[in-house]
CSV table of C-alpha atoms in Angstrom, one decimal:
chain,number,residue,atom,x,y,z
O,935,MET,CA,165.1,134.8,148.6
O,936,TYR,CA,162.4,135.0,151.4
O,937,LYS,CA,160.5,137.4,149.1
O,938,SER,CA,160.7,135.0,146.2
O,939,GLY,CA,159.4,132.1,148.3
O,940,LEU,CA,156.4,134.3,149.3
O,941,ALA,CA,155.7,135.1,145.7
O,942,ILE,CA,155.8,131.6,144.7
O,943,LEU,CA,153.5,130.6,147.5
O,944,PHE,CA,151.2,133.5,146.5
O,945,SER,CA,151.1,132.5,142.8
O,946,PHE,CA,150.4,128.8,143.7
O,947,THR,CA,147.5,129.9,146.0
O,948,ILE,CA,145.9,132.0,143.3
O,949,VAL,CA,146.0,129.0,140.9
O,950,VAL,CA,144.9,126.2,143.4
O,951,LEU,CA,142.3,128.0,145.6
O,952,PRO,CA,139.6,128.5,142.8
O,953,SER,CA,139.8,124.6,142.4
O,954,CYS,CA,138.8,123.9,146.0
O,955,GLY,CA,135.0,125.0,145.4
O,956,LYS,CA,132.3,122.4,145.8
O,957,LYS,CA,131.4,120.7,142.6
O,958,GLU,CA,128.0,119.8,141.4
O,959,SER,CA,127.4,117.0,138.9
O,960,PHE,CA,125.2,117.4,135.8
O,961,GLY,CA,125.9,114.0,134.4
O,962,ASN,CA,122.5,113.7,132.7
O,963,ILE,CA,122.9,116.8,130.4
O,964,GLU,CA,124.1,116.0,126.9
O,965,ILE,CA,127.2,117.7,125.4
O,966,LEU,CA,127.1,118.4,121.8
O,967,GLY,CA,130.3,120.0,120.2
O,968,HIS,CA,129.3,123.2,118.3
O,969,GLY,CA,130.5,122.8,114.8
O,970,GLY,CA,132.7,119.9,116.0
O,971,ASN,CA,135.1,121.0,118.4
O,972,GLY,CA,133.9,124.6,119.0
O,973,LEU,CA,132.6,127.3,117.0
O,974,GLU,CA,134.7,130.5,116.4
O,975,ILE,CA,136.7,130.0,119.5
O,976,ILE,CA,140.4,130.6,119.7
O,977,ASN,CA,141.4,127.5,121.8
O,978,ALA,CA,139.7,125.0,119.4
O,979,LEU,CA,142.4,123.3,117.4
O,980,TYR,CA,140.5,123.1,114.1
O,981,HIS,CA,138.0,125.2,112.3
O,982,ASP,CA,134.4,124.2,113.0
O,983,ASN,CA,132.7,122.0,110.6
O,984,SER,CA,136.0,120.5,109.3
O,985,LEU,CA,136.6,116.8,109.5
O,986,GLU,CA,139.4,117.1,111.9
O,987,SER,CA,137.2,119.1,114.3
O,988,ILE,CA,134.3,116.7,114.0
O,989,GLU,CA,136.5,113.7,114.6
O,990,LEU,CA,138.3,115.2,117.5
O,991,ALA,CA,135.1,115.9,119.3
O,992,LEU,CA,133.5,112.7,118.5
O,993,LEU,CA,136.4,110.7,119.8
O,994,THR,CA,136.6,112.7,123.1
O,995,ASP,CA,135.2,110.8,125.7
O,996,GLY,CA,132.2,112.6,127.3
O,997,CYS,CA,131.2,114.3,124.1
O,998,ASP,CA,127.6,113.0,123.1
O,999,GLY,CA,127.5,114.3,119.6
O,1000,VAL,CA,128.1,117.2,117.3
O,1001,GLU,CA,126.0,120.1,115.9
O,1002,LEU,CA,126.8,120.5,112.2
O,1003,ASP,CA,125.9,123.4,109.7
O,1004,VAL,CA,124.6,121.9,106.5
O,1005,ARG,CA,124.1,123.6,103.2
O,1006,LEU,CA,122.9,122.3,99.9
O,1007,SER,CA,125.2,122.7,97.0
O,1008,ALA,CA,124.2,123.5,93.4
O,1009,ASP,CA,124.6,119.7,92.7
O,1010,GLY,CA,122.3,118.8,95.4
O,1011,THR,CA,124.8,117.6,97.9
O,1012,LEU,CA,124.9,118.5,101.6
O,1013,TRP,CA,128.1,120.2,102.5
O,1014,LEU,CA,129.1,121.5,106.0
O,1015,PHE,CA,129.8,125.3,106.1
O,1016,HIS,CA,128.6,127.9,108.8
O,1017,ASP,CA,128.8,131.1,107.2
O,1018,LYS,CA,126.7,132.7,104.5
O,1019,GLU,CA,129.3,133.2,101.9
O,1020,LEU,CA,132.4,131.2,101.3
O,1021,ASP,CA,134.9,134.0,101.3
O,1022,ASP,CA,133.9,134.8,104.9
O,1023,SER,CA,136.1,131.9,106.2
O,1024,SER,CA,137.6,130.0,103.1
O,1025,ASN,CA,139.6,130.5,100.1
O,1026,GLY,CA,136.3,130.3,97.9
O,1027,GLN,CA,134.1,132.9,96.3
O,1028,GLY,CA,130.3,132.9,96.3
O,1029,CYS,CA,127.9,130.7,98.3
O,1030,VAL,CA,128.0,126.9,98.8
O,1031,GLU,CA,124.3,126.8,97.2
O,1032,THR,CA,125.7,128.3,94.0
O,1033,SER,CA,128.8,126.4,93.8
O,1034,THR,CA,129.4,122.9,92.3
O,1035,ASP,CA,130.8,119.9,94.2
O,1036,SER,CA,133.9,119.9,92.2
O,1037,TYR,CA,134.6,123.6,93.1
O,1038,LEU,CA,133.8,123.0,96.8
O,1039,SER,CA,136.0,120.0,97.1
O,1040,GLY,CA,139.1,122.1,96.1
O,1041,LEU,CA,138.4,124.6,98.8
O,1042,HIS,CA,139.8,124.9,102.4
O,1043,TYR,CA,139.3,127.1,105.4
O,1044,ALA,CA,141.5,130.1,105.7
O,1045,THR,CA,143.4,128.8,108.8
O,1046,VAL,CA,146.9,127.7,109.5
O,1047,ASP,CA,145.9,124.1,109.2
O,1048,GLN,CA,143.9,124.8,106.0
O,1049,GLU,CA,141.2,122.1,106.7
O,1050,LYS,CA,139.2,121.0,103.7
O,1051,LEU,CA,135.5,121.7,103.3
O,1052,ILE,CA,133.7,118.4,103.5
O,1053,ARG,CA,130.4,116.8,102.7
O,1054,LEU,CA,128.1,115.5,105.4
O,1055,LYS,CA,128.5,112.0,104.1
O,1056,ASP,CA,132.4,112.3,104.4
O,1057,ILE,CA,132.1,111.8,108.3
O,1058,PRO,CA,133.1,108.2,109.2
O,1059,LYS,CA,129.9,106.5,110.3
O,1060,SER,CA,131.7,104.4,112.8
O,1061,TYR,CA,132.6,107.6,114.7
O,1062,LEU,CA,128.8,108.5,115.0
O,1063,ALA,CA,127.8,105.2,116.8
O,1064,ASN,CA,125.8,106.0,119.8
O,1065,LYS,CA,126.1,109.7,119.1
O,1066,LYS,CA,123.6,112.5,118.3
O,1067,VAL,CA,124.0,114.5,115.3
O,1068,TYR,CA,122.4,117.9,115.4
O,1069,ILE,CA,121.9,119.2,111.7
O,1070,ASP,CA,121.5,122.9,111.5
O,1071,GLY,CA,119.8,123.2,108.1
O,1072,ARG,CA,120.7,126.3,106.3
O,1073,SER,CA,117.9,127.2,104.0
O,1074,SER,CA,118.6,130.8,102.8
O,1075,ILE,CA,121.0,131.5,100.0
O,1076,SER,CA,122.4,135.0,100.4
O,1077,CYS,CA,124.1,135.2,97.0
O,1078,THR,CA,120.8,134.9,95.3
O,1079,ASN,CA,118.5,136.1,98.2
O,1080,SER,CA,116.4,132.9,97.8
O,1081,THR,CA,115.7,129.7,99.4
O,1082,ALA,CA,117.3,126.2,98.8
O,1083,ASP,CA,115.4,123.3,97.4
O,1084,MET,CA,113.5,121.8,100.3
O,1085,THR,CA,112.8,118.4,98.9
O,1086,ASN,CA,116.4,118.0,97.7
O,1087,PHE,CA,117.5,118.8,101.1
O,1088,ILE,CA,115.2,116.3,103.0
O,1089,ASN,CA,115.9,113.6,100.5
O,1090,GLU,CA,119.7,114.0,101.0
O,1091,LEU,CA,119.2,114.0,104.8
O,1092,LEU,CA,117.1,110.8,104.6
O,1093,TYR,CA,120.0,109.2,102.4
O,1094,PHE,CA,122.5,110.2,105.1
O,1095,GLN,CA,120.3,108.8,108.0
O,1096,ALA,CA,120.0,105.4,106.1
O,1097,SER,CA,123.8,105.2,105.7
O,1098,CYS,CA,124.2,105.9,109.4
O,1099,LEU,CA,124.3,103.0,112.1
O,1100,SER,CA,120.9,102.5,113.9
O,1101,SER,CA,122.5,103.9,117.2
O,1102,THR,CA,123.1,107.3,115.6
O,1103,GLU,CA,120.3,109.7,116.3
O,1104,ILE,CA,119.7,112.6,113.8
O,1105,ILE,CA,117.9,115.8,115.0
O,1106,VAL,CA,117.4,118.7,112.5
O,1107,GLU,CA,116.9,122.4,113.0
O,1108,SER,CA,115.7,124.9,110.2
O,1109,ARG,CA,114.7,128.4,110.8
O,1110,ASN,CA,112.2,128.2,108.0
O,1111,ASP,CA,108.7,127.2,109.3
O,1112,GLN,CA,107.8,125.6,106.1
O,1113,TRP,CA,111.0,123.2,106.3
O,1114,GLU,CA,110.4,122.6,109.7
O,1115,ALA,CA,106.9,121.1,109.1
O,1116,ALA,CA,108.4,119.1,106.2
O,1117,ILE,CA,111.3,117.8,108.2
O,1118,ALA,CA,109.0,116.6,111.0
O,1119,ALA,CA,106.8,114.9,108.3
O,1120,ALA,CA,109.9,112.9,107.0
O,1121,GLY,CA,110.3,111.5,110.6
O,1122,PHE,CA,113.1,113.6,111.9
O,1123,THR,CA,113.1,115.1,115.4
O,1124,THR,CA,112.9,118.8,115.0
O,1125,ILE,CA,114.5,121.7,116.7
O,1126,LYS,CA,113.4,125.2,116.8
O,1127,PHE,CA,115.6,128.2,117.8
O,1128,VAL,CA,114.1,130.8,120.0
O,1129,THR,CA,115.8,134.1,120.0
O,1130,ASP,CA,113.7,135.5,122.7
O,1131,PHE,CA,111.6,133.5,125.1
O,1132,GLU,CA,108.5,135.9,124.7
O,1133,GLN,CA,108.4,134.4,121.1
O,1134,TYR,CA,108.1,130.8,122.6
O,1135,SER,CA,104.3,130.6,122.7
O,1136,ALA,CA,104.0,132.0,119.1
O,1137,ILE,CA,106.5,129.7,117.6
O,1138,VAL,CA,105.0,126.7,119.3
O,1139,ALA,CA,101.6,127.7,117.8
O,1140,ALA,CA,103.0,128.1,114.4
O,1141,VAL,CA,105.0,124.9,114.4
O,1142,PRO,CA,103.4,122.5,117.0
O,1143,THR,CA,105.5,119.5,115.7
O,1144,VAL,CA,108.7,120.9,117.2
O,1145,ASP,CA,110.3,118.6,119.7
O,1146,ILE,CA,113.4,120.7,120.9
O,1147,ILE,CA,113.6,124.3,121.8
O,1148,VAL,CA,117.1,125.8,121.4
O,1149,ALA,CA,118.1,129.1,122.9
O,1150,THR,CA,121.1,131.1,123.9
O,1151,ASN,CA,122.2,131.0,127.4
O,1152,GLU,CA,121.6,134.7,128.0
O,1153,THR,CA,117.9,134.7,126.8
O,1154,ILE,CA,116.6,131.7,128.8
O,1155,THR,CA,116.1,131.1,132.6
O,1156,LYS,CA,115.7,128.0,134.6
O,1157,GLU,CA,111.9,128.8,134.9
O,1158,ASN,CA,111.7,128.9,131.1
O,1159,VAL,CA,113.4,125.6,130.9
O,1160,THR,CA,110.8,124.1,133.4
O,1161,GLN,CA,108.0,125.5,131.4
O,1162,ILE,CA,109.3,124.0,128.1
O,1163,HIS,CA,109.9,120.6,129.9
O,1164,ASN,CA,106.3,120.9,131.2
O,1165,ASP,CA,105.1,121.2,127.6
O,1166,GLY,CA,106.7,117.8,126.7
O,1167,ARG,CA,109.7,119.5,124.9
O,1168,GLU,CA,113.4,119.2,125.3
O,1169,VAL,CA,115.8,122.3,125.7
O,1170,ILE,CA,119.3,122.8,124.3
O,1171,ILE,CA,121.3,125.7,125.4
O,1172,PHE,CA,124.2,127.4,123.5
O,1173,GLY,CA,126.4,130.4,123.6
O,1174,MET,CA,128.7,129.5,126.5
O,1175,ARG,CA,132.5,130.1,126.3
O,1176,SER,CA,133.8,130.2,129.8
O,1177,ALA,CA,133.5,127.6,132.6
O,1178,LYS,CA,131.4,130.2,134.5
O,1179,SER,CA,128.7,130.5,131.9
O,1180,THR,CA,128.9,126.8,131.3
O,1181,ARG,CA,128.0,126.1,134.8
O,1182,ALA,CA,125.4,128.6,134.7
O,1183,ALA,CA,123.7,126.9,131.7
O,1184,TYR,CA,123.9,123.3,133.6
O,1185,SER,CA,122.3,124.9,136.6
O,1186,LYS,CA,119.2,125.6,134.4
O,1187,ASN,CA,118.8,122.0,133.9
O,1188,PRO,CA,118.6,121.7,130.0
O,1189,ASP,CA,118.7,118.4,128.1
O,1190,GLY,CA,121.7,119.4,126.4
O,1191,ILE,CA,124.2,122.0,125.5
O,1192,LEU,CA,126.1,123.2,122.3
O,1193,ALA,CA,129.6,123.3,123.6
O,1194,ASP,CA,132.0,125.8,122.0
O,1195,ASN,CA,134.6,124.9,124.7
O,1196,LEU,CA,134.1,121.1,124.6
O,1197,ARG,CA,136.9,120.3,127.2
O,1198,THR,CA,135.5,122.8,129.8
O,1199,ALA,CA,132.0,121.6,129.2
O,1200,ILE,CA,133.0,117.9,129.9
O,1201,ILE,CA,135.0,118.9,133.1
O,1202,GLU,CA,132.3,120.9,134.4
O,1203,ARG,CA,129.7,118.3,133.8
O,1204,ASN,CA,131.5,115.8,135.9
E,1079,MET,CA,180.8,132.4,146.4
E,1080,LEU,CA,183.0,130.2,148.7
E,1081,PHE,CA,181.5,127.0,147.2
E,1082,LYS,CA,182.1,128.4,143.8
E,1083,LEU,CA,185.8,129.1,144.6
E,1084,LYS,CA,185.9,125.7,146.0
E,1085,CYS,CA,184.6,124.0,142.9
E,1086,LEU,CA,186.9,126.3,140.8
E,1087,PHE,CA,189.9,125.0,142.7
E,1088,LEU,CA,188.8,121.4,142.3
E,1089,PHE,CA,188.4,122.0,138.8
E,1090,ARG,CA,191.9,123.4,138.4
E,1091,LEU,CA,193.2,120.4,140.2
E,1092,ILE,CA,191.6,118.1,137.6
E,1093,LEU,CA,192.8,120.2,134.8
E,1094,ASN,CA,196.3,120.0,136.2
E,1095,ARG,CA,196.0,116.3,136.4
E,1096,CYS,CA,194.7,116.1,132.8
E,1097,LYS,CA,197.6,118.0,131.6
E,1098,LYS,CA,199.8,115.2,132.9
E,1099,LYS,CA,197.6,112.5,131.6
E,1100,PRO,CA,195.2,113.9,128.9
E,1101,PHE,CA,191.6,112.9,129.6
E,1102,LEU,CA,191.1,111.9,126.1
E,1103,SER,CA,193.5,109.0,126.5
E,1104,PHE,CA,191.2,107.2,128.9
E,1105,LYS,CA,192.8,103.9,128.6
E,1106,THR,CA,196.2,105.3,129.3
E,1107,SER,CA,195.0,107.0,132.5
E,1108,PHE,CA,193.5,103.8,133.6
E,1109,PRO,CA,196.7,102.1,134.8
E,1110,LEU,CA,197.8,105.2,136.8
E,1111,ILE,CA,194.6,105.1,138.8
E,1112,ALA,CA,194.8,101.4,139.1
E,1113,HIS,CA,198.3,101.9,140.5
E,1114,LEU,CA,197.2,104.3,143.1
E,1115,HIS,CA,194.8,102.0,144.4
E,1116,VAL,CA,197.3,99.4,144.7
E,1117,LYS,CA,199.5,101.6,146.6
E,1118,LYS,CA,196.8,102.7,148.9
E,1119,ARG,CA,195.4,99.3,149.8
E,1120,SER,CA,198.9,97.5,150.0
E,1121,VAL,CA,200.1,94.9,147.7
E,1122,ALA,CA,197.7,92.5,146.0
E,1123,LYS,CA,199.1,89.3,144.8
E,1124,SER,CA,196.2,87.0,144.3
E,1125,THR,CA,194.2,87.1,140.8
E,1126,ARG,CA,190.9,87.6,142.7
E,1127,ARG,CA,192.4,90.6,144.5
E,1128,LYS,CA,193.7,91.9,141.1
E,1129,VAL,CA,190.1,91.8,139.6
E,1130,SER,CA,188.7,93.8,142.5
E,1131,ILE,CA,191.5,96.3,142.1
E,1132,VAL,CA,190.5,96.6,138.5
E,1133,ARG,CA,186.9,97.1,139.2
E,1134,SER,CA,187.6,99.7,141.8
E,1135,ALA,CA,189.9,101.6,139.4
E,1136,GLN,CA,186.9,101.4,136.8
E,1137,ARG,CA,184.7,103.1,139.4
E,1138,SER,CA,187.4,105.7,140.1
E,1139,ASN,CA,187.6,106.4,136.5
E,1140,LEU,CA,183.8,107.0,136.5
E,1141,GLN,CA,183.9,109.1,139.5
E,1142,PHE,CA,186.6,111.1,137.7
E,1143,LEU,CA,184.6,111.6,134.7
E,1144,VAL,CA,181.5,112.7,136.7
E,1145,SER,CA,183.6,115.1,138.8
E,1146,LEU,CA,185.2,116.4,135.6
E,1147,VAL,CA,181.7,117.2,134.0
E,1148,PHE,CA,180.3,118.5,137.4
E,1149,SER,CA,183.3,120.7,138.0
E,1150,PHE,CA,183.1,122.1,134.5
E,1151,PHE,CA,179.4,123.1,134.9
E,1152,ILE,CA,179.9,124.5,138.4
E,1153,SER,CA,183.0,126.5,137.4
E,1154,SER,CA,181.4,128.0,134.4
E,1155,VAL,CA,178.1,128.9,136.0
E,1156,SER,CA,177.3,132.6,135.7
E,1157,ALA,CA,173.8,132.7,137.1
E,1158,GLN,CA,171.0,130.6,138.6
E,1159,SER,CA,167.5,132.0,139.1
E,1160,ILE,CA,164.0,131.4,140.2
E,1161,GLU,CA,161.3,132.5,137.8
E,1162,LEU,CA,157.6,133.1,138.2
E,1163,SER,CA,155.6,133.3,134.9
E,1164,ALA,CA,152.2,133.5,133.5
E,1165,GLY,CA,151.9,132.2,129.9
E,1166,ALA,CA,149.2,131.3,127.3
E,1167,ASN,CA,149.1,128.8,124.3
E,1168,ARG,CA,146.4,128.0,122.0
E,1169,LEU,CA,144.5,125.9,124.6
E,1170,ASP,CA,144.9,127.6,127.9
E,1171,TYR,CA,146.5,129.9,130.4
E,1172,GLN,CA,149.3,128.7,132.7
E,1173,ILE,CA,151.0,130.0,135.7
E,1174,GLY,CA,154.5,128.4,136.5
E,1175,VAL,CA,157.5,128.3,138.7
E,1176,ALA,CA,160.9,127.7,137.0
E,1177,TYR,CA,164.4,127.2,138.0
E,1178,GLY,CA,167.0,128.5,135.6
E,1179,HIS,CA,170.5,127.7,135.2
E,1180,ARG,CA,172.8,129.6,132.9
E,1181,TRP,CA,176.3,128.9,131.5
E,1182,ASN,CA,177.5,132.1,129.9
E,1183,HIS,CA,175.2,132.4,126.9
E,1184,PHE,CA,173.3,129.2,127.2
E,1185,HIS,CA,170.3,129.2,129.6
E,1186,LEU,CA,168.4,126.1,130.6
E,1187,ILE,CA,165.0,126.4,132.3
E,1188,PRO,CA,163.0,123.4,133.6
E,1189,LYS,CA,159.5,124.5,134.8
E,1190,LEU,CA,156.5,123.1,136.4
E,1191,GLU,CA,153.4,125.0,135.6
E,1192,PHE,CA,149.8,124.6,136.5
E,1193,GLY,CA,147.3,125.1,133.8
E,1194,VAL,CA,143.9,126.6,134.2
E,1195,THR,CA,141.3,125.7,131.5
E,1196,SER,CA,140.3,129.0,130.1
E,1197,THR,CA,139.9,131.2,133.0
E,1198,VAL,CA,141.3,131.7,136.4
E,1199,ALA,CA,138.0,131.1,137.9
E,1200,GLN,CA,138.1,127.5,136.7
E,1201,ARG,CA,137.9,125.0,139.2
E,1202,ARG,CA,140.0,122.4,137.5
E,1203,VAL,CA,143.9,122.9,137.3
E,1204,PHE,CA,146.2,120.5,135.5
E,1205,PRO,CA,150.0,120.0,135.5
E,1206,ARG,CA,152.2,121.1,132.7
E,1207,MET,CA,156.0,120.5,132.6
E,1208,SER,CA,158.3,122.3,130.3
E,1209,ILE,CA,161.9,122.6,129.5
E,1210,ALA,CA,163.2,125.8,127.7
E,1211,SER,CA,166.6,126.4,126.2
E,1212,SER,CA,167.8,129.6,125.1
E,1213,TYR,CA,171.0,130.9,123.7
E,1214,LEU,CA,171.2,134.6,124.9
E,1215,PHE,CA,173.6,136.1,122.3
E,1216,VAL,CA,172.8,139.7,123.4
E,1217,LYS,CA,174.2,139.8,126.8
E,1218,LYS,CA,174.4,143.4,128.1
E,1219,GLU,CA,174.4,144.8,131.7
E,1220,SER,CA,170.6,144.7,132.1
E,1221,LEU,CA,169.4,143.2,128.8
E,1222,ASP,CA,169.5,139.6,127.5
E,1223,PHE,CA,168.0,138.3,124.4
E,1224,GLY,CA,168.3,135.3,122.1
E,1225,PRO,CA,166.6,132.5,120.4
E,1226,GLU,CA,164.6,129.9,122.5
E,1227,VAL,CA,163.5,126.4,122.1
E,1228,VAL,CA,160.7,125.1,124.4
E,1229,TYR,CA,159.0,121.6,124.9
E,1230,ALA,CA,156.1,121.1,127.1
E,1231,LEU,CA,154.0,118.2,128.2
E,1232,SER,CA,150.7,118.7,129.8
E,1233,ARG,CA,147.9,116.3,131.0
E,1234,GLN,CA,144.3,116.7,131.8
E,1235,LYS,CA,141.8,114.1,132.8
E,1236,LEU,CA,138.4,115.2,131.4
E,1237,THR,CA,136.2,112.6,133.0
E,1238,ASN,CA,136.6,110.5,136.1
E,1239,GLN,CA,136.9,107.4,134.0
E,1240,GLY,CA,140.1,105.3,133.5
E,1241,LYS,CA,141.8,106.1,130.2
E,1242,THR,CA,140.6,109.5,129.4
E,1243,ALA,CA,143.5,111.6,130.1
E,1244,HIS,CA,144.5,113.9,127.3
E,1245,TYR,CA,148.2,114.6,126.6
E,1246,TRP,CA,149.4,117.7,124.9
E,1247,ASN,CA,152.9,117.8,123.5
E,1248,GLU,CA,154.2,121.3,122.4
E,1249,LEU,CA,157.5,122.0,120.7
E,1250,TYR,CA,158.1,125.7,120.0
E,1251,ALA,CA,160.9,127.9,118.9
E,1252,GLY,CA,161.0,131.6,119.3
E,1253,TYR,CA,162.7,134.3,121.3
E,1254,ARG,CA,163.6,135.1,124.9
E,1255,LEU,CA,164.1,138.7,126.4
E,1256,GLN,CA,165.2,139.5,129.9
E,1257,VAL,CA,165.3,142.9,131.2
E,1258,GLY,CA,166.9,143.9,134.6
E,1259,ARG,CA,170.0,143.0,136.9
E,1260,LYS,CA,169.1,140.7,139.7
E,1261,LEU,CA,165.4,141.0,139.3
E,1262,LYS,CA,164.6,140.7,135.7
E,1263,PHE,CA,161.4,141.0,133.5
E,1264,VAL,CA,161.1,138.0,131.3
E,1265,HIS,CA,159.2,137.6,128.2
E,1266,SER,CA,159.2,135.0,125.5
E,1267,ALA,CA,157.2,134.3,122.5
E,1268,ASN,CA,157.3,131.1,120.6
E,1269,GLY,CA,155.5,129.3,117.6
E,1270,GLY,CA,155.5,125.7,116.7
E,1271,TRP,CA,153.7,122.3,116.9
E,1272,ILE,CA,151.1,121.2,119.2
E,1273,ASN,CA,149.8,117.6,119.5
E,1274,GLU,CA,146.8,116.3,121.3
E,1275,SER,CA,146.9,112.7,122.2
E,1276,PHE,CA,144.5,110.5,124.0
E,1277,PHE,CA,143.1,107.0,124.1
E,1278,SER,CA,139.8,106.7,122.1
E,1279,GLU,CA,137.3,104.3,123.6
E,1280,LEU,CA,135.4,104.2,120.5
E,1281,LEU,CA,138.3,103.2,118.3
E,1282,LYS,CA,140.1,101.3,121.2
E,1283,LYS,CA,143.4,103.0,120.2
E,1284,ARG,CA,145.3,106.1,121.0
E,1285,VAL,CA,144.6,108.9,118.5
E,1286,ASN,CA,146.8,112.0,117.8
E,1287,TYR,CA,145.7,115.4,116.4
E,1288,SER,CA,148.3,117.9,115.5
E,1289,SER,CA,148.2,121.6,114.7
E,1290,LEU,CA,150.3,124.6,114.9
E,1291,GLY,CA,150.4,126.8,117.9
E,1292,ILE,CA,151.9,129.7,119.8
E,1293,TYR,CA,153.1,130.1,123.4
E,1294,VAL,CA,153.7,133.5,125.0
E,1295,GLN,CA,154.8,134.2,128.4
E,1296,ILE,CA,155.8,137.0,130.7
E,1297,GLY,CA,157.2,136.8,134.2
E,1298,VAL,CA,159.8,137.9,136.7
E,1299,SER,CA,163.0,136.1,137.6
E,1300,TYR,CA,165.4,136.5,140.5
E,1301,THR,CA,168.8,135.8,139.9
E,1302,PHE,CA,171.1,134.6,142.8
């Protein structure tokens, strides 16, 4: 009995002691749910880019917006889908870009909840009030090894922006430099992904209109973030799963993060 | 052991009494108890006095019922245990302490756990309460196995504002395995329903999101 008591005390100490650390506050950093409530993470209740996942993220207090992966269908409609091909994570075949709207509307993700694939315009606009929508515009079509129709894509984005409330801010990323310039010309805040900070100067020189730099937590330092800020640009960091890596990202003082573990990100920010 | 014997003796006494006056005939046993009280407190003649006797008899009947149920449980207890376990569901890891009560094949385990969001290095812990009930139909000397049903409720506050606590209700069914005699290795695996509920400041109402989930735990229990 004495030993059992000691064992209980020991277990309790292991759990409670880590919670006694000094807490910093990072209240000014925006949290955007990556793909809604998290991308490819085991403890997200729903599949990324599904309506359930996006709604859950947007309604969670402390979440400032969502990141969405957008592709243009063969009928010229913007659909939310992260992977290159449909059979990577859904019950469909081929690519979003080569599929019709009627085909895509009958598909669901290969998960226990079988969440349906949705269009960008299916997201309730009221849920986006005072939120930021980070659109990752996917331009390449892996099935045909070609590029999606840029004009159509930007026009669809403009229709979506017009349908949103004025308090909703839309920011757009494209890995295609030509698209980036056209998106900036259309009046959107633009984002550029930097895989390695050594490329930063070259990227900025190629696309000077870029407003926000996005980088993984592993490839960017606090000094890099300061340098980007000094250039008058914002920084968004992603690629954090654990609480420890989330805290590390916050300590670099970015303007925002893409959170895969939304709950952890919100808790750690406060 | 002595306590158990005393309980068993009490139970026998009650059983004997029930043989004379079957428990099912509650109304018929009532006058007998009322009569006993009358004898004990001497004779009551006024109406007021009679009402008090009837109330007292009713209380006695209730005490009789409670003691009967209590005695039944105490007399049939085969084991009590304390359990330390670590578990994981779709959302988190948990470390918990449980008290187990076992009546032959039937095993009831109320548990208080502390959830840790994602990693043990997490600085935020949150409470999780669960109750598990299992029917251990395989009951050998050092092996118990049977189906289990688990209900768990956890609560976590994400921000420091008023209504932002998230609640998770979980209802699972699965199996429970225990290996050992006094000190047992415990394992259970369950699958079922998980629901996240919280007040949405945006919609000004409580929202619910449900999905399917799993819950796996391992631990040790000490039977006494």
